Amino acid sequence: GEQVEQLPSILRVQEGSSASINCTYENSASNYFPWYKQEPGENPKLIIDIRSNMERKQTQGLIVLLDKKAKRFSLHITDTQPGDSAMYFCAASGGGYKVVFGSGTRLLVSP
Amino acid sequence: GGIITQTPKFLIGQEGQKLTLKCQQNFNHDTMYWYRQDSGKGLRLIYYSITENDLQKGDLSEGYDASREKKSSFSLTVTSAQKNEMAVFLCASSIRANTGQLYFGEGSKLTVL
């Protein structure tokens, strides 16, 4: 299978707290896991990614974790700000040249 | 840096009409994709092209045709627009088929009356 499941679909947090989004994938040949942020009316943009030879990657308040055994990966946003409010998509690729996206998480950060 | 240009940005059609969306990229990327995004929802893959002259069906190919005219351009045709259909079609490209890092165009918004 090629499905990527993403949860939650909506996530509401207070400014300054952390937010976590979880994804699972089916294709064990997947080896690249990007995360995209889409602001209203704009196109999705890559914010962080992780390859299958890593378990953790961190950049500018974003942490991604990959558990290949469980076929699970996650995005953690630390110290959320109102500007982090957007749609976030996980994706998996490498298993057959397709890039398969999760269904998205709408993150709402309230002041 | 490069850019992906989608035309038209807005497309209004009639039920049953054949409609074509165009995408051009100047990244010199090998692989190009067409995704459909329904309001507030995820991206579903319609067609992709690994290299020039290649065409692969995605999960949502029924009702669509695609054509990779040359390395820099990839077109998508809605073969018969459905009444009240409304979606955004996103074109994307990547340097190679299995890198996963996609660069997206601004989208083409389709409304069918």
PDB file of C-alpha atoms in Angstrom:
ATOM      1  CA  GLY A   1       0.000   0.000   0.000  1.00  0.00           C
ATOM      2  CA  GLU A   2       0.947   3.639  -0.435  1.00  0.00           C
ATOM      3  CA  GLN A   3      -1.250   5.339   2.138  1.00  0.00           C
ATOM      4  CA  VAL A   4       0.016   7.939   4.566  1.00  0.00           C
ATOM      5  CA  GLU A   5      -2.211   8.551   7.567  1.00  0.00           C
ATOM      6  CA  GLN A   6      -1.913  11.877   9.396  1.00  0.00           C
ATOM      7  CA  LEU A   7      -3.360  12.883  12.753  1.00  0.00           C
ATOM      8  CA  PRO A   8      -4.816  14.989  14.150  1.00  0.00           C
ATOM      9  CA  SER A   9      -6.777  16.781  11.440  1.00  0.00           C
ATOM     10  CA  ILE A  10      -7.141  19.874  13.639  1.00  0.00           C
ATOM     11  CA  LEU A  11      -4.808  20.931  16.441  1.00  0.00           C
ATOM     12  CA  ARG A  12      -5.429  23.903  18.713  1.00  0.00           C
ATOM     13  CA  VAL A  13      -2.652  25.065  21.028  1.00  0.00           C
ATOM     14  CA  GLN A  14      -1.779  28.080  23.120  1.00  0.00           C
ATOM     15  CA  GLU A  15       1.049  30.340  22.041  1.00  0.00           C
ATOM     16  CA  GLY A  16       4.315  29.173  23.587  1.00  0.00           C
ATOM     17  CA  SER A  17       3.275  25.540  23.943  1.00  0.00           C
ATOM     18  CA  SER A  18       4.422  22.712  21.699  1.00  0.00           C
ATOM     19  CA  ALA A  19       2.462  20.994  18.937  1.00  0.00           C
ATOM     20  CA  SER A  20       2.869  17.446  17.643  1.00  0.00           C
ATOM     21  CA  ILE A  21       1.643  15.896  14.409  1.00  0.00           C
ATOM     22  CA  ASN A  22       1.911  12.187  13.722  1.00  0.00           C
ATOM     23  CA  CYS A  23       2.032  10.218  10.483  1.00  0.00           C
ATOM     24  CA  THR A  24       2.214   6.551   9.617  1.00  0.00           C
ATOM     25  CA  TYR A  25       3.097   5.022   6.278  1.00  0.00           C
ATOM     26  CA  GLU A  26       2.553   1.627   4.671  1.00  0.00           C
ATOM     27  CA  ASN A  27       5.341   1.222   2.139  1.00  0.00           C
ATOM     28  CA  SER A  28       8.414  -0.156   3.852  1.00  0.00           C
ATOM     29  CA  ALA A  29      10.534   0.967   0.868  1.00  0.00           C
ATOM     30  CA  SER A  30       9.824   4.631   1.658  1.00  0.00           C
ATOM     31  CA  ASN A  31      13.065   6.407   2.483  1.00  0.00           C
ATOM     32  CA  TYR A  32      12.354  10.122   2.456  1.00  0.00           C
ATOM     33  CA  PHE A  33       9.861  11.956   4.665  1.00  0.00           C
ATOM     34  CA  PRO A  34       9.291  15.664   4.057  1.00  0.00           C
ATOM     35  CA  TRP A  35       6.978  18.046   5.877  1.00  0.00           C
ATOM     36  CA  TYR A  36       5.234  20.922   4.128  1.00  0.00           C
ATOM     37  CA  LYS A  37       3.562  24.029   5.509  1.00  0.00           C
ATOM     38  CA  GLN A  38       0.734  25.657   3.577  1.00  0.00           C
ATOM     39  CA  GLU A  39      -0.512  29.108   4.539  1.00  0.00           C
ATOM     40  CA  PRO A  40      -3.997  30.221   3.404  1.00  0.00           C
ATOM     41  CA  GLY A  41      -4.095  30.967  -0.311  1.00  0.00           C
ATOM     42  CA  GLU A  42      -0.512  29.842  -0.849  1.00  0.00           C
ATOM     43  CA  ASN A  43       1.232  26.755  -2.129  1.00  0.00           C
ATOM     44  CA  PRO A  44       2.831  24.168   0.177  1.00  0.00           C
ATOM     45  CA  LYS A  45       6.460  24.825   1.091  1.00  0.00           C
ATOM     46  CA  LEU A  46       9.016  22.385   2.478  1.00  0.00           C
ATOM     47  CA  ILE A  47       9.930  23.168   6.086  1.00  0.00           C
ATOM     48  CA  ILE A  48      11.925  20.133   7.188  1.00  0.00           C
ATOM     49  CA  ASP A  49      12.638  16.610   6.003  1.00  0.00           C
ATOM     50  CA  ILE A  50      14.257  13.419   7.231  1.00  0.00           C
ATOM     51  CA  ARG A  51      15.779  10.463   5.425  1.00  0.00           C
ATOM     52  CA  SER A  52      15.574   6.860   6.489  1.00  0.00           C
ATOM     53  CA  ASN A  53      19.185   6.776   7.705  1.00  0.00           C
ATOM     54  CA  MET A  54      18.268   9.191  10.517  1.00  0.00           C
ATOM     55  CA  GLU A  55      16.000   8.958  13.552  1.00  0.00           C
ATOM     56  CA  ARG A  56      15.878  12.605  14.521  1.00  0.00           C
ATOM     57  CA  LYS A  57      16.443  15.971  12.896  1.00  0.00           C
ATOM     58  CA  GLN A  58      16.073  19.448  14.347  1.00  0.00           C
ATOM     59  CA  THR A  59      16.051  22.905  12.815  1.00  0.00           C
ATOM     60  CA  GLN A  60      14.736  26.291  13.985  1.00  0.00           C
ATOM     61  CA  GLY A  61      12.139  25.129  16.484  1.00  0.00           C
ATOM     62  CA  LEU A  62      11.144  22.071  14.455  1.00  0.00           C
ATOM     63  CA  ILE A  63      11.930  18.480  15.371  1.00  0.00           C
ATOM     64  CA  VAL A  64      11.159  15.438  13.253  1.00  0.00           C
ATOM     65  CA  LEU A  65      11.366  11.899  14.534  1.00  0.00           C
ATOM     66  CA  LEU A  66      11.364   8.726  12.462  1.00  0.00           C
ATOM     67  CA  ASP A  67      10.631   5.222  13.742  1.00  0.00           C
ATOM     68  CA  LYS A  68      11.178   2.918  10.769  1.00  0.00           C
ATOM     69  CA  LYS A  69      10.238  -0.196  12.670  1.00  0.00           C
ATOM     70  CA  ALA A  70       6.807   1.220  13.483  1.00  0.00           C
ATOM     71  CA  LYS A  71       6.599   3.051  10.111  1.00  0.00           C
ATOM     72  CA  ARG A  72       5.843   6.226  11.996  1.00  0.00           C
ATOM     73  CA  PHE A  73       7.203   9.753  11.816  1.00  0.00           C
ATOM     74  CA  SER A  74       6.259  12.939  13.575  1.00  0.00           C
ATOM     75  CA  LEU A  75       6.720  16.702  13.566  1.00  0.00           C
ATOM     76  CA  HIS A  76       7.110  18.639  16.792  1.00  0.00           C
ATOM     77  CA  ILE A  77       6.906  22.410  16.837  1.00  0.00           C
ATOM     78  CA  THR A  78       8.362  23.876  20.028  1.00  0.00           C
ATOM     79  CA  ASP A  79       7.355  27.296  21.407  1.00  0.00           C
ATOM     80  CA  THR A  80       4.527  27.823  18.904  1.00  0.00           C
ATOM     81  CA  GLN A  81       3.732  31.328  17.659  1.00  0.00           C
ATOM     82  CA  PRO A  82       0.628  32.691  15.883  1.00  0.00           C
ATOM     83  CA  GLY A  83       2.668  32.650  12.657  1.00  0.00           C
ATOM     84  CA  ASP A  84       2.862  28.870  12.929  1.00  0.00           C
ATOM     85  CA  SER A  85      -0.889  28.657  12.263  1.00  0.00           C
ATOM     86  CA  ALA A  86      -1.252  26.893   8.920  1.00  0.00           C
ATOM     87  CA  MET A  87      -1.928  23.540   7.294  1.00  0.00           C
ATOM     88  CA  TYR A  88       0.853  21.007   7.703  1.00  0.00           C
ATOM     89  CA  PHE A  89       1.303  17.979   5.469  1.00  0.00           C
ATOM     90  CA  CYS A  90       3.544  14.989   5.934  1.00  0.00           C
ATOM     91  CA  ALA A  91       4.633  12.923   2.940  1.00  0.00           C
ATOM     92  CA  ALA A  92       6.528   9.759   2.143  1.00  0.00           C
ATOM     93  CA  SER A  93       8.447   8.847  -0.968  1.00  0.00           C
ATOM     94  CA  GLY A  94      11.108   6.580  -2.377  1.00  0.00           C
ATOM     95  CA  GLY A  95       9.004   3.491  -2.569  1.00  0.00           C
ATOM     96  CA  GLY A  96       8.001   3.821  -6.197  1.00  0.00           C
ATOM     97  CA  TYR A  97       8.733   7.364  -7.294  1.00  0.00           C
ATOM     98  CA  LYS A  98       5.420   8.604  -5.993  1.00  0.00           C
ATOM     99  CA  VAL A  99       5.263  11.261  -3.310  1.00  0.00           C
ATOM    100  CA  VAL A 100       2.231  10.439  -1.185  1.00  0.00           C
ATOM    101  CA  PHE A 101       0.828  13.050   1.162  1.00  0.00           C
ATOM    102  CA  GLY A 102      -1.073  12.765   4.391  1.00  0.00           C
ATOM    103  CA  SER A 103      -4.480  14.422   4.651  1.00  0.00           C
ATOM    104  CA  GLY A 104      -3.146  17.448   6.513  1.00  0.00           C
ATOM    105  CA  THR A 105      -3.321  19.001   9.966  1.00  0.00           C
ATOM    106  CA  ARG A 106      -4.755  22.448  10.519  1.00  0.00           C
ATOM    107  CA  LEU A 107      -2.736  24.012  13.346  1.00  0.00           C
ATOM    108  CA  LEU A 108      -4.329  26.918  15.169  1.00  0.00           C
ATOM    109  CA  VAL A 109      -2.132  28.822  17.625  1.00  0.00           C
ATOM    110  CA  SER A 110      -4.043  31.196  19.854  1.00  0.00           C
ATOM    111  CA  PRO A 111      -2.408  34.121  21.715  1.00  0.00           C
TER     112      PRO A 111
ATOM    113  CA  GLY B   1      16.363  30.014  -8.139  1.00  0.00           C
ATOM    114  CA  GLY B   2      13.659  28.644 -10.349  1.00  0.00           C
ATOM    115  CA  ILE B   3       9.942  29.049 -10.664  1.00  0.00           C
ATOM    116  CA  ILE B   4       6.910  26.965 -11.523  1.00  0.00           C
ATOM    117  CA  THR B   5       4.238  28.764 -13.494  1.00  0.00           C
ATOM    118  CA  GLN B   6       0.715  27.429 -13.737  1.00  0.00           C
ATOM    119  CA  THR B   7      -1.834  28.759 -16.212  1.00  0.00           C
ATOM    120  CA  PRO B   8      -4.543  29.719 -15.884  1.00  0.00           C
ATOM    121  CA  LYS B   9      -4.723  30.709 -12.201  1.00  0.00           C
ATOM    122  CA  PHE B  10      -8.512  30.597 -12.313  1.00  0.00           C
ATOM    123  CA  LEU B  11     -10.608  28.460 -14.630  1.00  0.00           C
ATOM    124  CA  ILE B  12     -14.376  28.450 -14.866  1.00  0.00           C
ATOM    125  CA  GLY B  13     -15.965  25.713 -16.907  1.00  0.00           C
ATOM    126  CA  GLN B  14     -19.283  24.163 -17.796  1.00  0.00           C
ATOM    127  CA  GLU B  15     -20.411  20.659 -16.958  1.00  0.00           C
ATOM    128  CA  GLY B  16     -19.081  18.178 -19.499  1.00  0.00           C
ATOM    129  CA  GLN B  17     -16.452  20.554 -20.813  1.00  0.00           C
ATOM    130  CA  LYS B  18     -12.874  19.486 -21.496  1.00  0.00           C
ATOM    131  CA  LEU B  19     -10.466  21.767 -19.646  1.00  0.00           C
ATOM    132  CA  THR B  20      -6.675  21.969 -19.820  1.00  0.00           C
ATOM    133  CA  LEU B  21      -4.226  23.254 -17.227  1.00  0.00           C
ATOM    134  CA  LYS B  22      -0.611  24.008 -18.072  1.00  0.00           C
ATOM    135  CA  CYS B  23       2.545  23.960 -15.980  1.00  0.00           C
ATOM    136  CA  GLN B  24       6.040  25.197 -16.812  1.00  0.00           C
ATOM    137  CA  GLN B  25       9.183  24.878 -14.667  1.00  0.00           C
ATOM    138  CA  ASN B  26      12.622  26.358 -15.221  1.00  0.00           C
ATOM    139  CA  PHE B  27      14.427  24.361 -12.513  1.00  0.00           C
ATOM    140  CA  ASN B  28      15.484  21.819 -15.158  1.00  0.00           C
ATOM    141  CA  HIS B  29      13.919  19.179 -12.896  1.00  0.00           C
ATOM    142  CA  ASP B  30      13.367  15.672 -14.228  1.00  0.00           C
ATOM    143  CA  THR B  31      10.109  14.880 -12.450  1.00  0.00           C
ATOM    144  CA  MET B  32       6.797  16.686 -12.479  1.00  0.00           C
ATOM    145  CA  TYR B  33       3.508  16.070 -10.678  1.00  0.00           C
ATOM    146  CA  TRP B  34      -0.128  17.090 -10.714  1.00  0.00           C
ATOM    147  CA  TYR B  35      -2.029  17.049  -7.429  1.00  0.00           C
ATOM    148  CA  ARG B  36      -5.621  17.906  -6.653  1.00  0.00           C
ATOM    149  CA  GLN B  37      -6.468  19.695  -3.417  1.00  0.00           C
ATOM    150  CA  ASP B  38     -10.075  19.991  -2.301  1.00  0.00           C
ATOM    151  CA  SER B  39     -10.947  22.787   0.094  1.00  0.00           C
ATOM    152  CA  GLY B  40      -9.199  22.330   3.441  1.00  0.00           C
ATOM    153  CA  LYS B  41      -8.067  18.842   2.537  1.00  0.00           C
ATOM    154  CA  GLY B  42      -4.986  16.937   1.528  1.00  0.00           C
ATOM    155  CA  LEU B  43      -3.195  16.541  -1.781  1.00  0.00           C
ATOM    156  CA  ARG B  44      -4.120  13.617  -4.007  1.00  0.00           C
ATOM    157  CA  LEU B  45      -1.805  12.581  -6.825  1.00  0.00           C
ATOM    158  CA  ILE B  46      -3.402  12.595 -10.264  1.00  0.00           C
ATOM    159  CA  TYR B  47      -0.491  12.023 -12.658  1.00  0.00           C
ATOM    160  CA  TYR B  48       3.264  12.246 -12.532  1.00  0.00           C
ATOM    161  CA  SER B  49       6.095  12.078 -15.016  1.00  0.00           C
ATOM    162  CA  ILE B  50       9.461  10.730 -13.908  1.00  0.00           C
ATOM    163  CA  THR B  51      11.345  12.074 -16.918  1.00  0.00           C
ATOM    164  CA  GLU B  52      10.554  13.602 -20.275  1.00  0.00           C
ATOM    165  CA  ASN B  53       8.363  11.206 -22.313  1.00  0.00           C
ATOM    166  CA  ASP B  54       7.249   9.328 -19.204  1.00  0.00           C
ATOM    167  CA  LEU B  55       3.714   9.320 -17.790  1.00  0.00           C
ATOM    168  CA  GLN B  56       2.484   7.538 -14.669  1.00  0.00           C
ATOM    169  CA  LYS B  57      -0.987   7.365 -13.152  1.00  0.00           C
ATOM    170  CA  GLY B  58      -1.513   8.468  -9.593  1.00  0.00           C
ATOM    171  CA  ASP B  59      -4.336   7.498  -7.273  1.00  0.00           C
ATOM    172  CA  LEU B  60      -6.851   9.875  -8.844  1.00  0.00           C
ATOM    173  CA  SER B  61      -6.175   9.545 -12.580  1.00  0.00           C
ATOM    174  CA  GLU B  62      -9.700   8.588 -13.653  1.00  0.00           C
ATOM    175  CA  GLY B  63     -11.312  11.524 -15.424  1.00  0.00           C
ATOM    176  CA  TYR B  64      -7.968  13.117 -16.293  1.00  0.00           C
ATOM    177  CA  ASP B  65      -5.346  12.955 -19.019  1.00  0.00           C
ATOM    178  CA  ALA B  66      -1.826  14.330 -18.837  1.00  0.00           C
ATOM    179  CA  SER B  67       0.950  15.120 -21.271  1.00  0.00           C
ATOM    180  CA  ARG B  68       4.654  15.806 -20.720  1.00  0.00           C
ATOM    181  CA  GLU B  69       5.298  17.818 -23.852  1.00  0.00           C
ATOM    182  CA  LYS B  70       8.921  18.502 -22.981  1.00  0.00           C
ATOM    183  CA  LYS B  71      11.123  18.470 -19.917  1.00  0.00           C
ATOM    184  CA  SER B  72       9.941  21.858 -18.752  1.00  0.00           C
ATOM    185  CA  SER B  73       6.205  21.455 -19.275  1.00  0.00           C
ATOM    186  CA  PHE B  74       3.455  19.167 -18.013  1.00  0.00           C
ATOM    187  CA  SER B  75      -0.225  19.597 -18.888  1.00  0.00           C
ATOM    188  CA  LEU B  76      -3.323  18.206 -17.237  1.00  0.00           C
ATOM    189  CA  THR B  77      -6.709  17.805 -18.934  1.00  0.00           C
ATOM    190  CA  VAL B  78      -9.994  17.358 -17.127  1.00  0.00           C
ATOM    191  CA  THR B  79     -11.751  15.193 -19.704  1.00  0.00           C
ATOM    192  CA  SER B  80     -15.318  16.015 -18.615  1.00  0.00           C
ATOM    193  CA  ALA B  81     -15.858  18.595 -15.893  1.00  0.00           C
ATOM    194  CA  GLN B  82     -18.325  17.599 -13.190  1.00  0.00           C
ATOM    195  CA  LYS B  83     -21.107  20.003 -12.183  1.00  0.00           C
ATOM    196  CA  ASN B  84     -20.373  21.979  -8.973  1.00  0.00           C
ATOM    197  CA  GLU B  85     -16.810  20.680  -8.923  1.00  0.00           C
ATOM    198  CA  MET B  86     -14.411  23.028  -7.197  1.00  0.00           C
ATOM    199  CA  ALA B  87     -10.776  22.263  -6.457  1.00  0.00           C
ATOM    200  CA  VAL B  88      -7.253  23.598  -6.680  1.00  0.00           C
ATOM    201  CA  PHE B  89      -4.827  21.792  -8.959  1.00  0.00           C
ATOM    202  CA  LEU B  90      -1.206  22.005  -7.892  1.00  0.00           C
ATOM    203  CA  CYS B  91       1.699  21.311 -10.202  1.00  0.00           C
ATOM    204  CA  ALA B  92       5.041  20.407  -8.649  1.00  0.00           C
ATOM    205  CA  SER B  93       8.497  19.354  -9.733  1.00  0.00           C
ATOM    206  CA  SER B  94      11.463  17.617  -8.152  1.00  0.00           C
ATOM    207  CA  ILE B  95      15.054  17.241  -9.284  1.00  0.00           C
ATOM    208  CA  ARG B  96      14.690  13.478  -9.460  1.00  0.00           C
ATOM    209  CA  ALA B  97      11.842  11.049  -8.947  1.00  0.00           C
ATOM    210  CA  ASN B  98      12.787   9.708  -5.536  1.00  0.00           C
ATOM    211  CA  THR B  99      14.144  12.724  -3.689  1.00  0.00           C
ATOM    212  CA  GLY B 100      10.697  13.729  -2.497  1.00  0.00           C
ATOM    213  CA  GLN B 101      11.522  17.421  -2.192  1.00  0.00           C
ATOM    214  CA  LEU B 102       8.848  19.108  -4.272  1.00  0.00           C
ATOM    215  CA  TYR B 103       8.564  22.680  -5.440  1.00  0.00           C
ATOM    216  CA  PHE B 104       4.970  23.722  -6.031  1.00  0.00           C
ATOM    217  CA  GLY B 105       3.346  26.172  -8.379  1.00  0.00           C
ATOM    218  CA  GLU B 106       0.787  28.682  -7.138  1.00  0.00           C
ATOM    219  CA  GLY B 107      -2.142  26.495  -8.135  1.00  0.00           C
ATOM    220  CA  SER B 108      -5.003  26.642 -10.620  1.00  0.00           C
ATOM    221  CA  LYS B 109      -8.451  26.999  -9.121  1.00  0.00           C
ATOM    222  CA  LEU B 110     -11.206  25.231 -11.019  1.00  0.00           C
ATOM    223  CA  THR B 111     -14.882  26.056 -10.654  1.00  0.00           C
ATOM    224  CA  VAL B 112     -17.506  24.192 -12.654  1.00  0.00           C
ATOM    225  CA  LEU B 113     -20.893  25.842 -12.996  1.00  0.00           C
TER     226      LEU B 113
END
